[in-house]
Short mmCIF file of C-alpha atoms and ligand atoms in Angstrom, two decimals:
data_model
loop_
_atom_site.label_atom_id
_atom_site.label_comp_id
_atom_site.label_asym_id
_atom_site.label_seq_id
_atom_site.Cartn_x
_atom_site.Cartn_y
_atom_site.Cartn_z
CA MET A 1 0.00 0.00 0.00
CA LYS A 2 1.06 3.55 -0.74
CA GLN A 3 2.17 5.85 2.04
CA LYS A 4 -0.26 8.58 3.08
CA LEU A 5 0.46 12.05 4.36
CA ILE A 6 -2.46 13.19 6.51
CA GLY A 7 -2.87 16.85 7.47
CA PRO A 8 -2.35 19.69 7.96
CA PHE A 9 -3.80 19.79 11.47
CA THR A 10 -3.93 23.23 13.08
CA GLN A 11 -2.54 21.59 16.22
CA LEU A 12 -1.14 18.10 16.62
CA LEU A 13 -0.63 16.76 20.15
CA PRO A 14 1.37 13.52 20.01
CA MET A 15 1.22 13.15 23.86
CA THR A 16 4.90 12.12 23.87
CA GLY A 17 7.55 13.15 26.38
CA ILE A 18 5.37 12.79 29.49
CA THR A 19 6.02 10.15 32.16
CA VAL A 20 3.36 7.56 33.02
CA ASN A 21 3.46 8.64 36.68
CA GLY A 22 2.87 11.93 38.42
CA ALA A 23 1.37 15.39 37.94
CA VAL A 24 1.64 17.10 34.53
CA LYS A 25 1.29 20.78 33.60
CA ASP A 26 -0.23 21.93 30.31
CA GLU A 27 3.11 23.61 29.51
CA GLN A 28 4.62 20.12 29.25
CA LEU A 29 2.36 19.21 26.32
CA LEU A 30 4.09 19.13 22.96
CA VAL A 31 1.88 21.06 20.52
CA ILE A 32 2.95 20.87 16.85
CA GLU A 33 1.37 23.75 14.91
CA ASN A 34 0.33 22.82 11.35
CA GLY A 35 1.27 19.23 11.95
CA GLY A 36 1.02 16.15 9.77
CA ILE A 37 1.32 12.38 10.03
CA ILE A 38 2.81 9.95 7.51
CA VAL A 39 1.12 6.56 7.66
CA GLU A 40 1.92 3.29 5.94
CA ASN A 41 -0.64 0.51 6.30
CA ASN A 42 -1.69 0.71 9.96
CA ILE A 43 1.51 2.24 11.31
CA ILE A 44 2.80 5.79 11.81
CA ILE A 45 6.00 6.40 9.81
CA ALA A 46 6.62 9.99 10.87
CA ILE A 47 5.00 12.99 12.48
CA GLY A 48 6.05 16.61 12.37
CA GLN A 49 5.31 19.92 10.70
CA TYR A 50 3.28 19.38 7.54
CA LYS A 51 5.60 21.48 5.38
CA ASP A 52 8.64 19.48 6.51
CA LEU A 53 6.89 16.16 5.86
CA LEU A 54 5.89 17.37 2.39
CA LYS A 55 9.59 17.87 1.57
CA GLN A 56 10.45 14.46 2.97
CA ILE A 57 8.04 12.36 0.91
CA ASP A 58 8.28 11.05 -2.62
CA ILE A 59 5.17 12.66 -4.07
CA LYS A 60 4.68 9.88 -6.67
CA ASP A 61 4.45 7.23 -3.97
CA THR A 62 2.45 9.17 -1.43
CA LEU A 63 -1.23 9.83 -1.22
CA LEU A 64 -2.14 13.24 0.20
CA GLU A 65 -5.10 13.03 2.56
CA GLU A 66 -5.83 16.70 3.06
CA VAL A 67 -7.56 17.97 6.22
CA LYS A 68 -9.49 21.17 5.58
CA GLY A 69 -10.45 23.77 8.18
CA ASP A 70 -9.44 24.03 11.82
CA SER A 71 -8.53 20.75 13.47
CA VAL A 72 -6.80 19.45 16.58
CA CYS A 73 -5.34 15.97 16.25
CA LEU A 74 -5.02 13.72 19.31
CA PRO A 75 -4.15 10.03 19.76
CA GLY A 76 -7.18 7.72 19.65
CA PHE A 77 -8.71 7.61 23.12
CA ILE A 78 -8.47 4.40 25.12
CA ASP A 79 -11.29 3.38 27.45
CA SER A 80 -9.58 0.91 29.77
CA HIS A 81 -12.63 -0.21 31.79
CA THR A 82 -16.12 -1.00 30.46
CA HIS A 83 -18.89 -3.55 30.87
CA ILE A 84 -20.57 -3.04 27.47
CA CYS A 85 -21.46 -6.72 27.00
CA PHE A 86 -24.84 -7.09 28.70
CA GLY A 87 -28.52 -7.78 28.20
CA GLY A 88 -31.48 -5.68 29.36
CA THR A 89 -31.56 -2.25 30.96
CA ARG A 90 -31.50 -0.96 34.54
CA ALA A 91 -33.55 2.21 34.00
CA ASN A 92 -35.85 1.14 36.85
CA ASP A 93 -32.92 0.80 39.26
CA TYR A 94 -31.69 4.22 38.29
CA ALA A 95 -35.11 5.80 38.90
CA MET A 96 -35.53 3.97 42.21
CA ARG A 97 -32.06 4.97 43.43
CA ASN A 98 -32.69 8.61 42.60
CA ALA A 99 -36.07 8.35 44.36
CA GLY A 100 -34.18 7.45 47.53
CA LYS A 101 -34.58 3.67 47.61
CA THR A 102 -31.77 1.74 49.29
CA TYR A 103 -29.58 -0.89 47.64
CA LEU A 104 -31.50 -3.57 49.55
CA GLU A 105 -34.91 -2.24 48.45
CA ILE A 106 -33.75 -2.15 44.82
CA SER A 107 -32.38 -5.67 45.12
CA LYS A 108 -35.67 -6.93 46.64
CA ALA A 109 -37.59 -5.32 43.77
CA GLY A 110 -35.55 -7.49 41.38
CA GLY A 111 -32.86 -4.90 40.49
CA GLY A 112 -29.09 -4.74 40.98
CA ILE A 113 -26.30 -6.65 39.23
CA TRP A 114 -28.28 -9.89 39.47
CA ASP A 115 -30.96 -8.40 37.22
CA THR A 116 -28.32 -7.82 34.52
CA VAL A 117 -27.00 -11.36 35.07
CA THR A 118 -30.51 -12.73 34.48
CA GLN A 119 -31.01 -10.59 31.35
CA THR A 120 -27.55 -11.43 30.00
CA ARG A 121 -28.09 -15.15 30.49
CA LYS A 122 -31.42 -14.86 28.64
CA ALA A 123 -29.78 -13.09 25.69
CA SER A 124 -28.43 -15.14 22.79
CA ILE A 125 -24.80 -14.68 21.77
CA LEU A 126 -26.02 -12.79 18.68
CA GLU A 127 -28.07 -10.41 20.82
CA LEU A 128 -25.04 -9.75 23.01
CA GLU A 129 -22.88 -9.16 19.92
CA ASP A 130 -25.43 -6.69 18.59
CA GLY A 131 -25.38 -4.71 21.86
CA ILE A 132 -21.57 -4.64 22.04
CA THR A 133 -21.33 -3.54 18.39
CA LYS A 134 -23.72 -0.61 18.86
CA ARG A 135 -22.06 0.60 22.05
CA ALA A 136 -18.50 0.15 20.75
CA ASN A 137 -19.27 1.97 17.51
CA LYS A 138 -20.69 4.89 19.51
CA HIS A 139 -17.45 5.04 21.50
CA LEU A 140 -15.46 4.91 18.26
CA LYS A 141 -17.45 7.83 16.85
CA ASN A 142 -16.45 9.76 19.98
CA GLY A 143 -12.78 9.10 19.23
CA VAL A 144 -12.32 6.00 21.40
CA THR A 145 -10.35 3.57 19.23
CA THR A 146 -9.54 0.94 21.88
CA ILE A 147 -12.13 -0.32 24.36
CA GLU A 148 -11.66 -2.78 27.18
CA VAL A 149 -14.75 -4.99 27.67
CA LYS A 150 -15.38 -7.23 30.68
CA SER A 151 -17.45 -10.34 31.10
CA GLY A 152 -18.97 -10.76 34.58
CA TYR A 153 -22.72 -10.93 33.96
CA GLY A 154 -22.62 -14.63 33.15
CA LEU A 155 -21.22 -15.98 36.44
CA SER A 156 -20.99 -19.59 35.34
CA VAL A 157 -18.47 -21.32 33.11
CA TYR A 158 -20.96 -21.61 30.25
CA GLU A 159 -22.33 -18.05 30.48
CA GLU A 160 -18.94 -16.39 30.96
CA LEU A 161 -17.73 -18.24 27.86
CA LYS A 162 -20.76 -16.93 25.94
CA MET A 163 -19.90 -13.35 26.89
CA LEU A 164 -16.19 -13.64 26.09
CA ARG A 165 -16.90 -15.34 22.76
CA ALA A 166 -19.34 -12.53 21.92
CA ILE A 167 -16.64 -9.93 22.69
CA LYS A 168 -14.08 -11.79 20.56
CA ASN A 169 -16.52 -12.15 17.63
CA VAL A 170 -17.31 -8.43 17.68
CA ASP A 171 -13.62 -7.52 17.96
CA ASN A 172 -12.98 -9.51 14.78
CA ARG A 173 -15.71 -7.60 12.96
CA ILE A 174 -15.57 -3.93 13.98
CA LYS A 175 -12.98 -1.21 13.45
CA ALA A 176 -12.31 -0.43 17.12
CA ASP A 177 -10.06 -2.79 19.09
CA LEU A 178 -11.77 -4.59 21.96
CA ILE A 179 -9.56 -5.82 24.81
CA SER A 180 -11.43 -8.49 26.74
CA THR A 181 -11.22 -9.25 30.46
CA CYS A 182 -12.70 -12.15 32.43
CA LEU A 183 -14.68 -10.82 35.40
CA ALA A 184 -16.25 -14.09 36.50
CA ALA A 185 -15.36 -12.83 40.01
CA HIS A 186 -17.88 -9.98 39.78
CA MET A 187 -20.16 -11.34 42.52
CA HIS A 188 -20.94 -14.63 44.21
CA PRO A 189 -23.76 -15.96 41.97
CA LYS A 190 -27.06 -16.20 43.81
CA ASP A 191 -27.86 -19.56 42.27
CA TYR A 192 -24.52 -21.15 43.20
CA SER A 193 -24.99 -23.44 46.16
CA GLY A 194 -21.35 -23.57 47.34
CA THR A 195 -19.18 -20.96 49.08
CA ALA A 196 -17.46 -18.05 47.32
CA SER A 197 -14.16 -19.94 47.49
CA GLU A 198 -15.73 -23.00 45.90
CA TYR A 199 -17.19 -20.88 43.10
CA LEU A 200 -13.81 -19.28 42.36
CA GLU A 201 -12.09 -22.64 42.46
CA GLU A 202 -14.54 -24.03 39.94
CA ILE A 203 -14.00 -21.03 37.65
CA SER A 204 -10.22 -21.33 37.86
CA ILE A 205 -10.26 -25.08 37.18
CA SER A 206 -12.94 -25.20 34.49
CA LEU A 207 -12.88 -21.78 32.81
CA PHE A 208 -9.25 -20.60 32.90
CA PRO A 209 -7.92 -23.40 30.62
CA LEU A 210 -10.70 -22.69 28.08
CA LEU A 211 -9.82 -18.97 28.08
CA LYS A 212 -6.31 -19.99 27.07
CA GLU A 213 -7.40 -22.60 24.55
CA GLU A 214 -9.82 -20.30 22.72
CA ARG A 215 -7.62 -17.23 23.24
CA LEU A 216 -10.54 -15.37 24.76
CA THR A 217 -8.55 -13.17 27.14
CA THR A 218 -5.22 -12.72 28.91
CA ARG A 219 -6.71 -10.67 31.75
CA ILE A 220 -8.41 -11.68 35.02
CA ASP A 221 -10.36 -9.14 37.08
CA ALA A 222 -12.16 -9.38 40.44
CA PHE A 223 -14.46 -7.15 42.47
CA ILE A 224 -12.84 -6.84 45.92
CA GLU A 225 -15.52 -5.41 48.18
CA GLU A 226 -17.67 -6.16 51.20
CA GLY A 227 -20.54 -8.16 49.72
CA ALA A 228 -18.43 -9.28 46.73
CA PHE A 229 -15.04 -10.99 47.33
CA THR A 230 -12.64 -10.45 50.23
CA ALA A 231 -8.86 -10.19 49.91
CA GLU A 232 -8.55 -13.57 51.62
CA VAL A 233 -10.98 -15.37 49.32
CA ILE A 234 -9.51 -13.90 46.14
CA ALA A 235 -5.84 -14.73 46.94
CA PRO A 236 -5.80 -18.37 45.70
CA TYR A 237 -7.80 -17.35 42.60
CA PHE A 238 -5.32 -14.63 41.61
CA LYS A 239 -2.40 -16.93 42.45
CA LYS A 240 -3.75 -19.56 40.06
CA ALA A 241 -4.41 -16.93 37.38
CA LYS A 242 -0.84 -15.64 37.62
CA GLU A 243 0.61 -19.14 37.51
CA MET A 244 -1.28 -19.68 34.27
CA GLY A 245 0.15 -16.48 32.79
CA PHE A 246 -2.85 -14.17 33.06
CA THR A 247 -2.39 -10.56 34.09
CA ILE A 248 -4.42 -9.19 36.98
CA THR A 249 -6.62 -6.14 37.31
CA VAL A 250 -8.80 -5.24 40.29
CA HIS A 251 -12.06 -3.43 41.10
CA ALA A 252 -10.67 -1.81 44.24
CA ASP A 253 -11.76 0.51 47.06
CA GLN A 254 -15.12 1.47 45.51
CA PHE A 255 -17.09 1.54 48.78
CA SER A 256 -14.58 0.11 51.28
CA THR A 257 -10.80 -0.23 51.29
CA GLY A 258 -8.75 -3.39 50.84
CA GLY A 259 -8.72 -3.85 47.07
CA SER A 260 -5.78 -1.61 46.27
CA LYS A 261 -3.57 -3.55 48.68
CA VAL A 262 -4.55 -6.76 46.87
CA ALA A 263 -3.70 -5.07 43.55
CA VAL A 264 -0.23 -4.09 44.78
CA ASP A 265 0.39 -7.50 46.42
CA PHE A 266 -0.44 -9.33 43.18
CA ASN A 267 1.41 -6.82 41.01
CA ALA A 268 -1.80 -6.02 39.12
CA ILE A 269 -1.65 -3.91 35.95
CA SER A 270 -4.34 -1.60 37.30
CA ALA A 271 -6.55 -0.90 40.33
CA ASP A 272 -9.83 0.68 39.26
CA HIS A 273 -12.43 2.79 41.16
CA LEU A 274 -10.59 3.90 44.36
CA GLU A 275 -13.36 6.31 45.40
CA ALA A 276 -12.94 5.14 49.02
CA SER A 277 -9.12 5.16 49.04
CA THR A 278 -7.56 6.95 52.02
CA ALA A 279 -4.06 8.43 52.46
CA GLU A 280 -2.76 4.94 53.20
CA GLU A 281 -4.04 3.41 49.93
CA ILE A 282 -2.92 6.45 47.94
CA GLU A 283 0.60 6.00 49.29
CA ILE A 284 0.90 2.29 48.53
CA LEU A 285 -0.55 2.78 45.03
CA ALA A 286 1.73 5.73 44.26
CA LYS A 287 4.81 3.74 45.32
CA SER A 288 3.81 0.77 43.14
CA THR A 289 3.71 0.14 39.40
CA VAL A 290 -0.09 -0.31 39.51
CA ILE A 291 -1.99 2.18 37.32
CA ALA A 292 -4.81 3.81 39.33
CA THR A 293 -7.92 4.13 37.19
CA ALA A 294 -10.58 6.72 37.96
CA LEU A 295 -14.12 5.88 36.83
CA PRO A 296 -16.02 9.19 36.95
CA GLY A 297 -19.01 7.62 35.13
CA ALA A 298 -19.73 5.53 38.23
CA SER A 299 -19.44 8.56 40.54
CA ILE A 300 -21.82 10.52 38.29
CA GLY A 301 -24.23 7.59 37.97
CA LEU A 302 -24.34 6.88 41.71
CA GLY A 303 -23.98 10.46 42.95
CA CYS A 304 -20.87 9.43 44.92
CA ALA A 305 -17.43 10.91 45.57
CA PHE A 306 -14.86 10.94 42.75
CA THR A 307 -11.60 9.00 42.84
CA PRO A 308 -8.98 11.20 44.61
CA ALA A 309 -7.09 11.63 41.33
CA ARG A 310 -5.39 14.89 42.37
CA LYS A 311 -3.91 13.34 45.49
CA ILE A 312 -2.80 10.19 43.64
CA LEU A 313 -1.02 12.26 40.97
CA ASP A 314 0.59 14.54 43.55
CA ALA A 315 1.83 11.48 45.43
CA GLY A 316 3.50 10.32 42.20
CA GLY A 317 0.89 7.78 41.07
CA ALA A 318 -0.41 7.22 37.55
CA ILE A 319 -4.04 8.07 36.76
CA ALA A 320 -5.92 6.55 33.84
CA ILE A 321 -9.54 7.60 33.31
CA ALA A 322 -12.17 5.15 32.01
CA SER A 323 -15.94 5.23 31.53
CA ASP A 324 -16.96 2.06 33.45
CA HIS A 325 -19.81 2.01 30.90
CA ASN A 326 -22.30 -0.46 32.38
CA PRO A 327 -26.10 -0.76 32.65
CA GLY A 328 -26.24 -0.17 36.41
CA SER A 329 -23.99 2.53 37.84
CA ALA A 330 -22.56 4.14 34.68
CA PRO A 331 -25.09 4.12 31.84
CA MET A 332 -23.82 7.29 30.09
CA GLY A 333 -20.78 5.80 28.38
CA ASP A 334 -19.21 9.07 27.25
CA LEU A 335 -15.54 9.02 28.20
CA LEU A 336 -14.67 12.58 27.18
CA THR A 337 -17.63 14.13 29.04
CA GLN A 338 -16.87 12.14 32.17
CA ALA A 339 -13.13 12.87 32.03
CA SER A 340 -13.78 16.61 31.70
CA ILE A 341 -16.18 16.53 34.69
CA LEU A 342 -13.62 14.62 36.77
CA GLY A 343 -11.19 17.40 35.84
CA THR A 344 -13.37 20.17 37.30
CA PHE A 345 -14.01 18.31 40.57
CA GLN A 346 -10.46 17.02 41.02
CA LYS A 347 -8.64 20.03 39.58
CA LEU A 348 -6.78 18.18 36.86
CA SER A 349 -4.87 19.94 34.08
CA ASN A 350 -5.75 19.37 30.43
CA ALA A 351 -2.48 17.45 30.17
CA GLU A 352 -3.43 15.13 33.03
CA ILE A 353 -6.90 14.42 31.65
CA LEU A 354 -5.68 13.80 28.10
CA SER A 355 -2.85 11.59 29.44
CA GLY A 356 -5.47 9.65 31.42
CA ILE A 357 -7.45 8.72 28.32
CA THR A 358 -4.48 8.09 26.02
CA PHE A 359 -1.07 6.67 27.01
CA ARG A 360 -1.82 6.23 30.71
CA ALA A 361 -4.91 4.23 29.74
CA ALA A 362 -2.72 2.21 27.36
CA ALA A 363 -0.46 1.45 30.33
CA ALA A 364 -3.54 0.35 32.32
CA LEU A 365 -4.09 -2.28 29.61
CA ASN A 366 -0.38 -3.07 29.24
CA LEU A 367 -0.50 -1.95 25.58
CA LYS A 368 2.77 -0.59 24.26
CA ASP A 369 1.76 -0.06 20.63
CA ARG A 370 -0.62 2.90 21.12
CA GLY A 371 -1.59 5.86 23.31
CA VAL A 372 0.92 8.32 21.83
CA LEU A 373 1.58 9.38 18.24
CA LYS A 374 5.08 8.44 17.16
CA SER A 375 6.75 6.45 14.45
CA GLY A 376 6.32 2.69 14.73
CA LEU A 377 3.06 2.83 16.69
CA LEU A 378 -0.51 2.25 15.52
CA ALA A 379 -2.02 5.03 13.42
CA ASP A 380 -5.02 5.60 15.70
CA PHE A 381 -6.01 9.26 16.02
CA SER A 382 -8.85 11.72 15.69
CA ALA A 383 -9.38 15.35 14.69
CA PHE A 384 -11.58 17.81 16.58
CA PRO A 385 -13.01 20.82 14.71
CA THR A 386 -11.22 23.60 16.63
CA SER A 387 -7.94 25.50 16.45
CA ASN A 388 -7.17 25.26 20.18
CA TYR A 389 -6.85 21.94 22.03
CA LYS A 390 -8.11 23.59 25.25
CA GLU A 391 -11.56 23.92 23.64
CA ILE A 392 -11.96 20.13 23.77
CA LEU A 393 -12.20 19.74 27.56
CA TYR A 394 -13.68 23.24 27.94
CA GLN A 395 -16.70 22.10 25.94
CA GLN A 396 -17.08 19.23 28.43
CA GLY A 397 -17.53 16.45 25.94
CA GLN A 398 -19.89 18.32 23.61
CA LEU A 399 -17.18 18.97 21.04
CA LYS A 400 -16.94 15.63 19.24
CA PRO A 401 -14.25 14.58 16.78
CA GLU A 402 -15.05 15.29 13.15
CA MET A 403 -12.76 12.55 11.85
CA VAL A 404 -11.42 9.34 13.39
CA TRP A 405 -8.64 7.15 11.97
CA LYS A 406 -8.15 3.55 13.13
CA ASN A 407 -5.15 1.57 11.87
CA GLY A 408 -4.41 4.39 9.44
CA ALA A 409 -7.83 4.36 7.77
CA LYS A 410 -10.34 7.18 8.14
CA ILE A 411 -13.62 5.81 9.39
CA ASP A 412 -16.79 6.46 7.46
CA PHE A 413 -19.60 6.96 9.94
ZN1 ZN B 1 -16.37 -2.03 36.61
#
C-alpha cells in the first residue's frame, strides 16, 4: 500500500515526552502547529510539521489526505474499563435509586447486578454481539479507538464463555479494538450453592484453561468489596491466574478499602475505582507500578465521591480515566464528558486528563503499541473541529471529533 500524508492539522498533540506517573502541567504538552502524520498501512511512519513532511516524501508514492479547516489531532482515546457486553436495561434501578430507595430495596424489587446477570443469560450470543457492536461503535465515533470490555454478567463457566466469545466475535468484525477481560469474580452468583471460594475454584479449574485454549482473554479481574469478594478469598484465585500467565486487574476501594492492597500484592496492571481510598491506599498505590484508574461515570451515575485523582497524581501515582460504561452505575458511556467533569471536581490539568485517556490508559491495559503518536506505533487518532486543544475539555464532551482514523484508515460513519 502507498504511504499517506495526513494533514495539515492546526494543532497536533502527540502526547509524547510525558512520564506515566505523576502530575503534569499543560506547559509540558508538545503542541505541533500545522502538523502532519505519515502513515503506511496501519503504522505511523513519521509525524512533524506538515511542510517538513511534504519535503520528505516522494510525491509519486504518497497519497495526500488533506484535512481542511481548523482541526486538533489527538491520539485515539483508550477506554480501559467498560462492561458493554450485557442484556437488558436498569432504567428502573436508576429511577428507584434517585427516588431514595436503598440498595436492599432495589435488590428486593428485582434490580441490581443480578438483574443484569438474568437478562444477560437470557440473551443469545447474537443479541449480546449486537449490543456490544452498537455501544462500541458509539465510542469509536467519539474518538475511542480501543475499548476494554469485561465479562462478569454470566457468572458460570458456560455463560462467561458466551460473553467472552461474543466480545471476541465483535472484535474480529468492527474497526475499534476490543480488549477483553474475564470478570467471573464480579459477585458470588445467587444460584450457586457452594461458598465463594468453591465458586472461584470451579471457575479457575474449568474456565481458565478454556480462556487460554480459545484465546478469549489474557486478563483476570475481580471485584474486591464487602458483599463481593474479600482479599482472603480472592488470593488463591489470583495466584492460580498468575501461575497460568494471566495478568491481573482489580475493582478496588469502591465503597470500602482493601482492594488496592490486593492489587499491589499481586502486582496487578491496574486498580480501578478507588473512590474510598484513604491516604494509606494512595501512598501504597503511588509507590507501586499499579496504574490507578478513575471511573467518573460511576461517581456521576451513583452520585458518589470521585476518585482522589489529584492526590494520587501529587503522590507520584499514575491516573488513567475510564468510563466504566455499564447498565447499572454508569449508563452514560461518554468518556470525554466524564473525564472533563472529573477534571473540574479534582482540579486536573488538560495534560493530566488527556494523558489519562491516552497513554496512561494504554499502560492500564499493558498496551505498548498505542496511546501516543510516534513512528512505529498504531495510526489511531482523531481530529476535533477547533484551532485550540483547550476547547476540547472546555466544551465538556460536547465537542466531538469530526474525523477518526483507526489503523491508518479514516472511518466512514
Ligand atoms: Zn467495573
